[in-house]
Structure formats: C-alpha cells, structure tokens
Short mmCIF file of C-alpha atoms and ligand atoms in Angstrom, two decimals:
data_model
loop_
_atom_site.label_atom_id
_atom_site.label_comp_id
_atom_site.label_asym_id
_atom_site.label_seq_id
_atom_site.Cartn_x
_atom_site.Cartn_y
_atom_site.Cartn_z
CA MET A 1 130.54 112.23 132.44
CA ALA A 2 132.54 114.09 129.08
CA PRO A 3 135.30 112.51 127.73
CA GLN A 4 137.75 115.03 129.02
CA LYS A 5 136.72 115.08 132.04
CA LEU A 6 136.62 111.14 132.34
CA ALA A 7 140.26 111.32 131.30
CA ALA A 8 141.46 113.95 134.10
CA VAL A 9 140.27 111.64 135.97
CA VAL A 10 141.75 108.53 134.89
CA VAL A 11 145.09 109.40 133.92
CA PRO A 12 146.16 110.68 137.95
CA VAL A 13 145.04 107.45 139.14
CA THR A 14 147.01 105.47 135.92
CA LEU A 15 149.85 107.99 137.38
CA LEU A 16 149.09 107.26 140.67
CA ALA A 17 148.64 103.32 139.73
CA LEU A 18 152.37 103.68 137.95
CA LEU A 19 153.95 106.05 140.98
CA GLY A 20 153.08 103.16 143.49
CA ALA A 21 154.65 100.61 141.58
CA VAL A 22 157.65 102.01 140.40
CA ALA A 23 157.44 103.16 144.70
CA GLY A 24 157.44 99.92 145.55
CA GLN A 25 153.51 99.95 147.12
CA ILE A 26 151.09 98.19 145.62
CA ARG A 27 147.86 99.81 146.96
CA LEU A 28 145.67 97.38 147.84
CA SER A 29 141.58 98.48 147.45
CA VAL A 30 138.29 98.36 149.68
CA GLY A 31 135.55 96.67 146.92
CA TYR A 32 138.05 95.46 145.09
CA TYR A 33 136.36 91.93 143.75
CA LYS A 34 133.10 94.65 143.38
CA TYR A 35 132.99 94.13 139.16
CA ARG A 36 135.57 91.25 138.75
CA CYS A 37 133.25 89.20 140.73
CA PRO A 38 131.20 90.97 143.40
CA LYS A 39 129.86 88.00 145.46
CA ALA A 40 133.66 87.19 146.81
CA GLU A 41 133.96 88.74 150.33
CA THR A 42 130.32 87.44 150.74
CA ILE A 43 131.49 83.42 149.12
CA VAL A 44 134.49 84.25 151.50
CA ARG A 45 131.38 85.14 154.81
CA GLU A 46 129.25 82.10 153.93
CA ALA A 47 132.39 79.60 154.31
CA VAL A 48 133.63 81.25 157.78
CA LYS A 49 130.31 81.48 159.08
CA SER A 50 129.50 77.84 158.38
CA ALA A 51 133.15 76.84 159.38
CA ILE A 52 132.13 78.54 163.17
CA ASP A 53 128.83 77.54 163.41
CA SER A 54 130.43 74.21 164.05
CA ASN A 55 133.28 75.17 165.64
CA ARG A 56 134.14 78.05 167.24
CA GLY A 57 137.82 77.39 167.11
CA THR A 58 138.41 77.19 163.61
CA GLY A 59 138.04 80.81 163.72
CA ALA A 60 140.77 81.95 165.47
CA GLY A 61 143.20 79.58 163.86
CA LEU A 62 141.66 81.84 160.95
CA ILE A 63 142.85 84.73 162.67
CA ARG A 64 146.17 83.46 163.75
CA LEU A 65 146.41 81.89 159.80
CA PHE A 66 146.17 85.46 158.38
CA PHE A 67 149.59 86.64 161.06
CA HIS A 68 151.33 83.52 159.73
CA ASP A 69 150.62 84.10 155.38
CA CYS A 70 151.69 87.67 156.27
CA PHE A 71 154.67 87.20 158.94
CA VAL A 72 156.43 85.10 156.08
CA GLN A 73 157.01 86.38 152.40
CA GLY A 74 153.83 88.51 152.98
CA CYS A 75 150.46 88.52 153.13
CA ASP A 76 150.71 86.22 149.76
CA ALA A 77 148.92 83.03 151.19
CA SER A 78 152.33 81.12 151.12
CA VAL A 79 151.65 79.42 154.40
CA LEU A 80 149.23 77.48 152.35
CA LEU A 81 150.94 75.66 149.83
CA ASN A 82 151.65 72.06 150.67
CA THR A 83 153.89 72.32 146.69
CA THR A 84 155.95 74.19 145.10
CA GLY A 85 158.54 71.50 143.59
CA SER A 86 161.50 73.17 145.52
CA SER A 87 163.31 70.50 147.36
CA GLU A 88 163.14 72.48 150.73
CA PRO A 89 159.33 71.26 152.49
CA THR A 90 156.86 74.03 152.76
CA GLU A 91 156.10 76.68 155.69
CA ARG A 92 153.22 74.42 156.39
CA ALA A 93 155.80 72.20 157.79
CA SER A 94 157.05 74.00 160.54
CA ALA A 95 156.86 73.96 164.02
CA PRO A 96 155.25 76.66 164.64
CA ASN A 97 152.93 75.74 161.28
CA LEU A 98 151.46 72.47 162.54
CA SER A 99 149.08 73.36 164.59
CA LEU A 100 147.37 75.73 162.50
CA ARG A 101 143.69 75.50 161.81
CA GLY A 102 141.00 77.15 158.99
CA PHE A 103 142.94 75.14 156.09
CA GLU A 104 139.93 73.42 154.27
CA VAL A 105 138.03 76.39 155.16
CA ILE A 106 140.10 78.72 152.69
CA ASP A 107 139.77 75.42 149.97
CA ALA A 108 135.98 75.76 150.92
CA ALA A 109 135.66 79.45 149.36
CA LYS A 110 138.59 78.63 146.86
CA ALA A 111 136.47 76.58 145.65
CA ALA A 112 132.91 78.42 145.76
CA LEU A 113 135.22 81.41 144.01
CA GLU A 114 136.17 79.18 141.02
CA ALA A 115 132.64 78.54 139.99
CA ALA A 116 131.69 82.27 140.32
CA CYS A 117 134.17 83.71 139.01
CA PRO A 118 137.28 81.40 137.77
CA GLY A 119 140.63 83.01 138.16
CA VAL A 120 140.42 86.49 139.93
CA VAL A 121 140.37 86.21 143.40
CA SER A 122 143.46 85.54 145.30
CA CYS A 123 143.98 82.60 148.36
CA ALA A 124 146.33 85.78 149.53
CA ASP A 125 142.57 87.96 149.55
CA ILE A 126 140.82 85.12 150.83
CA VAL A 127 142.76 84.51 153.86
CA ALA A 128 143.16 88.42 154.57
CA PHE A 129 138.79 88.55 153.94
CA ALA A 130 138.69 84.86 156.19
CA GLY A 131 140.84 86.47 159.36
CA ARG A 132 138.08 89.84 159.35
CA ASP A 133 135.35 87.17 158.93
CA ALA A 134 136.49 85.23 162.01
CA THR A 135 137.28 88.38 164.12
CA PHE A 136 134.02 89.85 162.88
CA PHE A 137 132.19 86.19 164.01
CA LEU A 138 133.76 85.91 167.37
CA SER A 139 133.61 89.71 168.24
CA GLY A 140 130.48 89.80 171.22
CA ASN A 141 126.74 91.28 168.70
CA ASN A 142 129.88 91.33 165.43
CA ALA A 143 130.87 94.20 166.80
CA VAL A 144 135.00 94.16 165.54
CA ASP A 145 133.78 94.77 161.90
CA PHE A 146 135.39 96.44 159.76
CA ASP A 147 136.55 96.79 156.07
CA MET A 148 139.81 94.90 154.30
CA PRO A 149 141.27 96.15 150.96
CA ALA A 150 142.14 93.94 148.76
CA GLY A 151 143.91 93.49 145.18
CA ARG A 152 147.20 90.91 147.02
CA TYR A 153 148.54 88.35 144.72
CA ASP A 154 150.02 84.86 145.88
CA GLY A 155 153.48 84.16 146.15
CA ARG A 156 155.08 81.00 144.25
CA VAL A 157 157.91 80.54 147.48
CA SER A 158 157.23 79.06 150.08
CA LEU A 159 160.17 77.46 152.12
CA ASP A 160 159.63 75.71 156.09
CA SER A 161 163.38 77.62 156.71
CA GLU A 162 161.55 81.28 156.53
CA ALA A 163 158.33 80.44 158.89
CA LEU A 164 160.95 79.33 161.89
CA ALA A 165 162.59 82.73 161.40
CA ASN A 166 159.90 84.48 160.26
CA LEU A 167 157.35 84.32 163.58
CA PRO A 168 158.18 85.16 167.21
CA PRO A 169 158.57 82.43 169.00
CA PRO A 170 156.20 82.29 172.51
CA PHE A 171 159.82 82.50 174.83
CA ALA A 172 160.15 85.66 172.95
CA SER A 173 161.69 89.16 174.81
CA LEU A 174 159.65 91.95 174.48
CA GLU A 175 162.86 93.54 172.37
CA LYS A 176 162.29 90.04 170.15
CA LEU A 177 158.98 90.95 169.24
CA LYS A 178 159.64 94.88 168.61
CA GLU A 179 162.19 93.85 166.63
CA MET A 180 160.66 90.93 164.38
CA PHE A 181 157.53 92.99 164.27
CA ALA A 182 159.57 96.30 163.12
CA ALA A 183 161.04 94.02 160.26
CA LYS A 184 157.42 93.96 159.01
CA GLY A 185 157.14 97.74 159.64
CA LEU A 186 154.53 97.36 162.50
CA ASP A 187 155.14 99.27 165.53
CA THR A 188 155.31 98.67 169.20
CA GLU A 189 151.13 99.46 169.53
CA ASP A 190 150.84 97.04 166.52
CA MET A 191 152.14 94.37 168.12
CA VAL A 192 150.69 94.73 171.50
CA THR A 193 147.22 95.29 170.24
CA LEU A 194 147.68 92.39 167.82
CA SER A 195 148.69 89.99 170.40
CA GLY A 196 145.04 90.22 171.59
CA ALA A 197 144.16 88.12 169.46
CA HIS A 198 145.06 85.85 172.18
CA THR A 199 141.51 86.44 173.38
CA VAL A 200 140.63 83.50 171.39
CA GLY A 201 141.71 80.39 170.59
CA ARG A 202 143.58 77.32 171.98
CA SER A 203 147.43 76.74 172.31
CA ARG A 204 149.01 73.12 172.90
CA CYS A 205 150.92 72.54 176.64
CA SER A 206 154.38 73.06 174.58
CA SER A 207 153.72 76.39 173.65
CA PHE A 208 154.29 77.55 177.65
CA SER A 209 155.48 74.34 179.46
CA ASP A 210 158.90 76.54 179.78
CA ARG A 211 155.46 78.33 182.39
CA LEU A 212 154.77 76.17 184.56
CA PRO A 213 155.98 73.63 187.78
CA PRO A 214 158.74 73.34 188.27
CA HIS A 215 159.79 75.68 186.46
CA VAL A 216 159.79 79.57 188.33
CA SER A 217 157.47 82.56 185.81
CA ASP A 218 155.49 85.02 187.00
CA MET A 219 152.25 83.38 186.46
CA ASN A 220 149.68 83.75 188.97
CA ALA A 221 149.87 80.37 191.20
CA THR A 222 146.25 79.08 190.88
CA LEU A 223 146.43 79.44 186.92
CA SER A 224 150.02 77.47 186.72
CA GLY A 225 149.00 75.18 188.93
CA THR A 226 144.67 74.71 187.19
CA LEU A 227 146.77 73.99 183.33
CA ALA A 228 150.02 72.15 185.26
CA SER A 229 146.82 69.36 186.14
CA GLN A 230 145.38 69.66 182.65
CA CYS A 231 148.85 69.17 180.49
CA ASN A 232 149.42 66.80 182.82
CA GLY A 233 152.98 66.41 181.23
CA GLY A 234 151.38 66.20 177.62
CA ASP A 235 151.08 67.84 174.97
CA THR A 236 147.00 68.63 174.90
CA THR A 237 145.15 71.93 174.49
CA VAL A 238 144.27 74.51 176.59
CA PRO A 239 141.85 77.90 176.48
CA GLN A 240 144.42 80.47 175.63
CA ASP A 241 142.09 82.89 177.68
CA SER A 242 140.69 80.87 180.49
CA VAL A 243 138.29 83.68 181.45
CA THR A 244 136.62 84.61 178.48
CA PRO A 245 137.55 81.68 175.95
CA ASP A 246 135.44 81.72 172.84
CA GLY A 247 135.01 85.63 172.60
CA LEU A 248 136.86 88.31 171.23
CA ASP A 249 137.07 91.10 173.41
CA SER A 250 140.21 93.02 175.44
CA GLN A 251 140.06 90.04 178.37
CA TYR A 252 143.26 89.46 177.16
CA TYR A 253 144.30 92.87 178.62
CA ARG A 254 143.04 92.44 181.84
CA ASN A 255 144.63 88.70 181.87
CA VAL A 256 148.20 90.23 181.53
CA LEU A 257 147.77 92.41 183.70
CA ASN A 258 146.83 89.87 186.28
CA HIS A 259 149.51 87.33 184.92
CA GLU A 260 147.07 84.95 183.87
CA VAL A 261 148.36 84.67 180.07
CA LEU A 262 150.29 81.41 178.98
CA PHE A 263 153.22 82.05 176.86
CA ALA A 264 156.38 84.51 177.89
CA SER A 265 155.55 87.13 174.91
CA ASP A 266 152.19 88.00 176.63
CA ALA A 267 153.93 88.24 179.76
CA ALA A 268 156.37 90.58 178.55
CA LEU A 269 153.81 93.23 177.38
CA LEU A 270 154.70 94.01 180.70
CA ALA A 271 158.68 94.50 180.58
CA SER A 272 158.96 98.38 179.84
CA ASN A 273 156.44 101.32 181.69
CA GLN A 274 155.38 101.82 177.42
CA THR A 275 153.98 99.41 177.25
CA ALA A 276 152.98 98.09 179.96
CA ASP A 277 150.17 101.57 179.51
CA MET A 278 149.01 100.53 176.45
CA VAL A 279 147.49 97.20 177.80
CA SER A 280 145.92 99.27 181.26
CA ALA A 281 145.30 101.67 178.77
CA ASN A 282 143.21 98.57 176.41
CA ALA A 283 141.49 96.74 179.20
CA PHE A 284 140.25 99.97 180.63
CA THR A 285 138.85 101.99 177.82
CA PRO A 286 135.95 100.64 176.78
CA GLY A 287 136.06 99.91 172.61
CA LEU A 288 139.65 100.94 172.66
CA TRP A 289 141.45 98.08 171.24
CA GLU A 290 138.31 96.87 169.77
CA THR A 291 138.95 99.97 167.46
CA LYS A 292 143.22 99.86 167.58
CA PHE A 293 142.68 95.83 166.85
CA LYS A 294 140.72 96.44 163.51
CA ALA A 295 143.11 99.12 161.65
CA ALA A 296 146.68 96.83 163.30
CA MET A 297 144.65 93.50 161.28
CA VAL A 298 144.24 96.40 158.13
CA LYS A 299 148.02 97.27 158.67
CA MET A 300 149.17 93.51 158.84
CA GLY A 301 147.45 93.04 155.74
CA ARG A 302 149.60 95.59 153.56
CA VAL A 303 152.90 93.47 154.91
CA GLY A 304 154.56 92.28 151.31
CA ILE A 305 152.24 92.36 148.94
CA LYS A 306 152.28 90.95 145.98
CA SER A 307 150.61 92.27 142.20
CA SER A 308 150.72 90.86 139.07
CA ALA A 309 154.33 91.53 138.31
CA ASP A 310 155.37 89.20 141.20
CA GLY A 311 152.66 87.05 142.05
CA GLU A 312 149.95 85.60 140.20
CA ILE A 313 146.38 83.48 141.31
CA ARG A 314 146.46 79.86 142.35
CA ASP A 315 143.97 77.99 141.15
CA LYS A 316 144.11 75.66 144.01
CA CYS A 317 145.06 77.12 147.34
CA TRP A 318 147.32 75.00 148.02
CA MET A 319 149.21 74.34 144.83
CA VAL A 320 151.24 76.94 142.99
CA LYS A 321 149.70 77.60 139.38
CA VAL A 322 151.12 75.18 136.90
CA ASN A 323 152.03 77.55 133.77
C1 LIG B 401 153.28 88.32 169.03
C2 LIG B 401 153.81 87.45 168.90
C3 LIG B 401 153.21 85.75 169.32
C4 LIG B 401 153.21 85.54 169.37
C5 LIG B 401 154.61 84.67 170.71
C6 LIG B 401 152.65 83.98 169.58
C7 LIG B 401 152.72 83.14 169.63
C8 LIG B 401 151.08 82.12 169.61
C9 LIG B 401 151.48 80.02 170.17
C10 LIG B 401 152.89 80.01 171.03
C11 LIG B 401 150.87 79.56 170.08
C12 LIG B 401 149.68 78.62 170.42
C13 LIG B 401 149.93 78.06 169.18
C14 LIG B 401 150.28 76.34 169.29
O1 LIG B 401 150.68 75.85 170.82
O2 LIG B 401 149.10 75.42 169.31
C15 LIG B 401 149.40 80.78 169.27
C16 LIG B 401 147.74 80.58 169.20
C17 LIG B 401 147.45 81.65 168.63
N1 LIG B 401 148.15 83.01 167.86
FE1 LIG B 401 149.22 83.71 168.24
N2 LIG B 401 151.52 85.05 168.63
C18 LIG B 401 151.53 86.11 168.68
C19 LIG B 401 151.14 86.87 167.66
C20 LIG B 401 149.55 87.12 167.04
C21 LIG B 401 148.85 87.40 166.14
C22 LIG B 401 149.59 88.58 166.42
C23 LIG B 401 147.74 86.71 166.01
C24 LIG B 401 146.64 87.80 164.91
C25 LIG B 401 146.15 88.82 165.03
C26 LIG B 401 147.91 85.81 167.10
C27 LIG B 401 147.26 85.23 167.00
C28 LIG B 401 146.40 83.92 167.77
C29 LIG B 401 145.49 82.02 167.55
C30 LIG B 401 143.75 83.33 167.39
C31 LIG B 401 145.40 82.18 167.96
C32 LIG B 401 145.05 80.50 169.07
C33 LIG B 401 145.01 79.32 167.53
C34 LIG B 401 143.89 78.36 167.86
O3 LIG B 401 143.06 77.66 168.45
O4 LIG B 401 143.80 78.14 166.05
N3 LIG B 401 149.28 85.89 167.39
N4 LIG B 401 150.06 82.01 169.24
#
C-alpha cells in the first residue's frame, strides 16, 4: 500500500482507538492474537477439549466461570485470584464461588500459552475463550460455534464481598434479576437468554432446597419428589436439566414452562408476560436460543473490561503480577 494511503488508514484507526479509550469503551477484536500469539485460541481450545473429554461437567463449570468473572469487577479474571496482597479474601472464597470448577483448565492453558508466547495472553481472555469453547463442545454437533472478541487485560482487585453483592442468588425474583443484569449493561432478553446456560451442569441441593417439600413451590411434584430423595436432606449435587443433562440445548426453556427447573430464579422467568413470551419463543423456535446465546455470551464478555491502563497480563492466573 502507498505510504499516503497507509497513513490515511492508520490515522483514523489510531484516532478511533484513542476516542474509544477516552469514552471508556475499550475495543475488543476477533482474532486479537492472530499476530501476537497465533496459536492462542487453538491452545485454549485443546485444553478445554481434553478436560471435557474426561468430564463433560468441567465444560459447564467453565461456562459458569466466565459468567462469575464478568459480573464481578468485569471480565478481568478477578475470579481466578487466590491472593492479591489485600487482607480481605478474594472472590474465590465467596459462597457462590465455592462450587466453581474448571480452574485447572485455565491454569493448564495459561502454562501452555506462556511457553508459546510469554506475557502476551491475558487470563481474562483465556476465561472468555474457554467459556466459548465449552459452549461449542457441549452443544449438539458442536453447533453453537462463534467468535469471541479478545483484548482484555487482567485486574488486580478481587474481593470476597463483591462476589456476593454482584452475583444473583438462586432465590432472586424477576425484578432482582433484571436489576442485577441491568447493572452490567445487560437487558432482560440477555438475562433470559443467558439463564439458558442452566441446560448443562449440576447444582448443590442447598441452592434449591427452599423449593423442596415441606416448602411450597411451583416445582412439578414428580421432580420435587425425585430431587427430595436424591438430596435426602444432604448437600449432594444433581443435574440442572433432568431431561437432557449433558447437552447444551434449548431444553431448559421447555423445563421452565413445565415447572421442572431447580431455582426460584429459573422459575421467575414466567413471572411476567414479557419474559414468559421469550421463554416460549426459545422453547419452540428451532435454533433461536442458540443464535441469541452466541450474541449474549459475546455481549457479556464486554462487561467492565480493562485495558493496559488499568490492567496487566498476569504470569500465573491465580496471582497478580509481582512488580
Ligand atoms: C440468572 C441468574 C443466575 C443465577 C441465580 C444462577 C445460579 C446458579 C446456581 C445457584 C448454580 C448451582 C451452584 C451450586 O449450587 O453448585 C448455578 C450453576 C450453573 N450456572 Fe448459573 N445462575 C445464573 C445465571 C447463569 C449464567 C448467566 C450462566 C452462564 C452464561 C450460568 C451458568 C451456570 C452453569 C453452567 C452452571 C452449572 C455449573 C457446574 O455444573 O459446575 N448461570 N447457577
């Protein structure tokens, strides 16, 4: 390209980047590591595949890990930190995060990435790629396949108290769910769509025991009886989607309509005509939820992202960089 033409392209791109930074909108891009670390996305995908090949549940854990990362301090891998030097425990110590799984997959991917291109790939991007890849491998025929923009930096703050304050509890009402998602720039449709991730994975009985007998709830009596005997007063884990427990699909929405979901927050999607209509559309329009889920995962991946100005690329995902 002629130098004048190159300048004409480079200047606006630089200007746009600057304007974006000034406006607080950090731009992520698809293929961000293409030249910086060409094998980055392949390395993460291989780590996720090998984990899911030995236990599909780890895939569910990785999808949830991405959500729990993005909702607290933004998608900055703060959920991975064991230590920051602060006297307050990190997010990992918080009640909702005690059942997170998949940390070892992120650590394995990071180790391989540091060997391939040291200091280049952020843990925040690894979490986002891993969430995307788990979605891919758990979906039937790997149909839920999408690009995940990258360029996130890792945060240095991780506080136990912030996890509880920002992550919706399983007993949340519809109003509370809408409010907590809106606080992250996600609308009601995003909330309904992302809740569909409960089509995979497991839950501890303690997360829904308030919906089992002798408590009164709208849960289908056959399911609540089965769950009561599976839980047997203890805190074992059960599949979230009792119909197609292992596959990432739209069955969750048919379960919502049939009152066959675990949490009050799942059942709450029927509490307004607006959300109930979304549930029905996702339940009965082939491919609709999958298309919406891909877009909603990308949108969630933009929540509160950090740049080189307020973030770093960690050496190890569980500890902040020692400067
Ligand atoms: C709408 C608000 C949400 C609430 C109240 C909620 C709550 C929960 C709870 C209580 C569990 C079970 C934890 C346990 O007891 O072990 C769980 C599991 C899970 N959640 Fe959510 N969640 C929500 C949204 C999401 C979103 C947005 C995603 C991802 C996009 C997600 C993905 C998952 C997955 C995949 C699991 C299973 C994890 C595993 O098997 O390890 N959830 N959720």
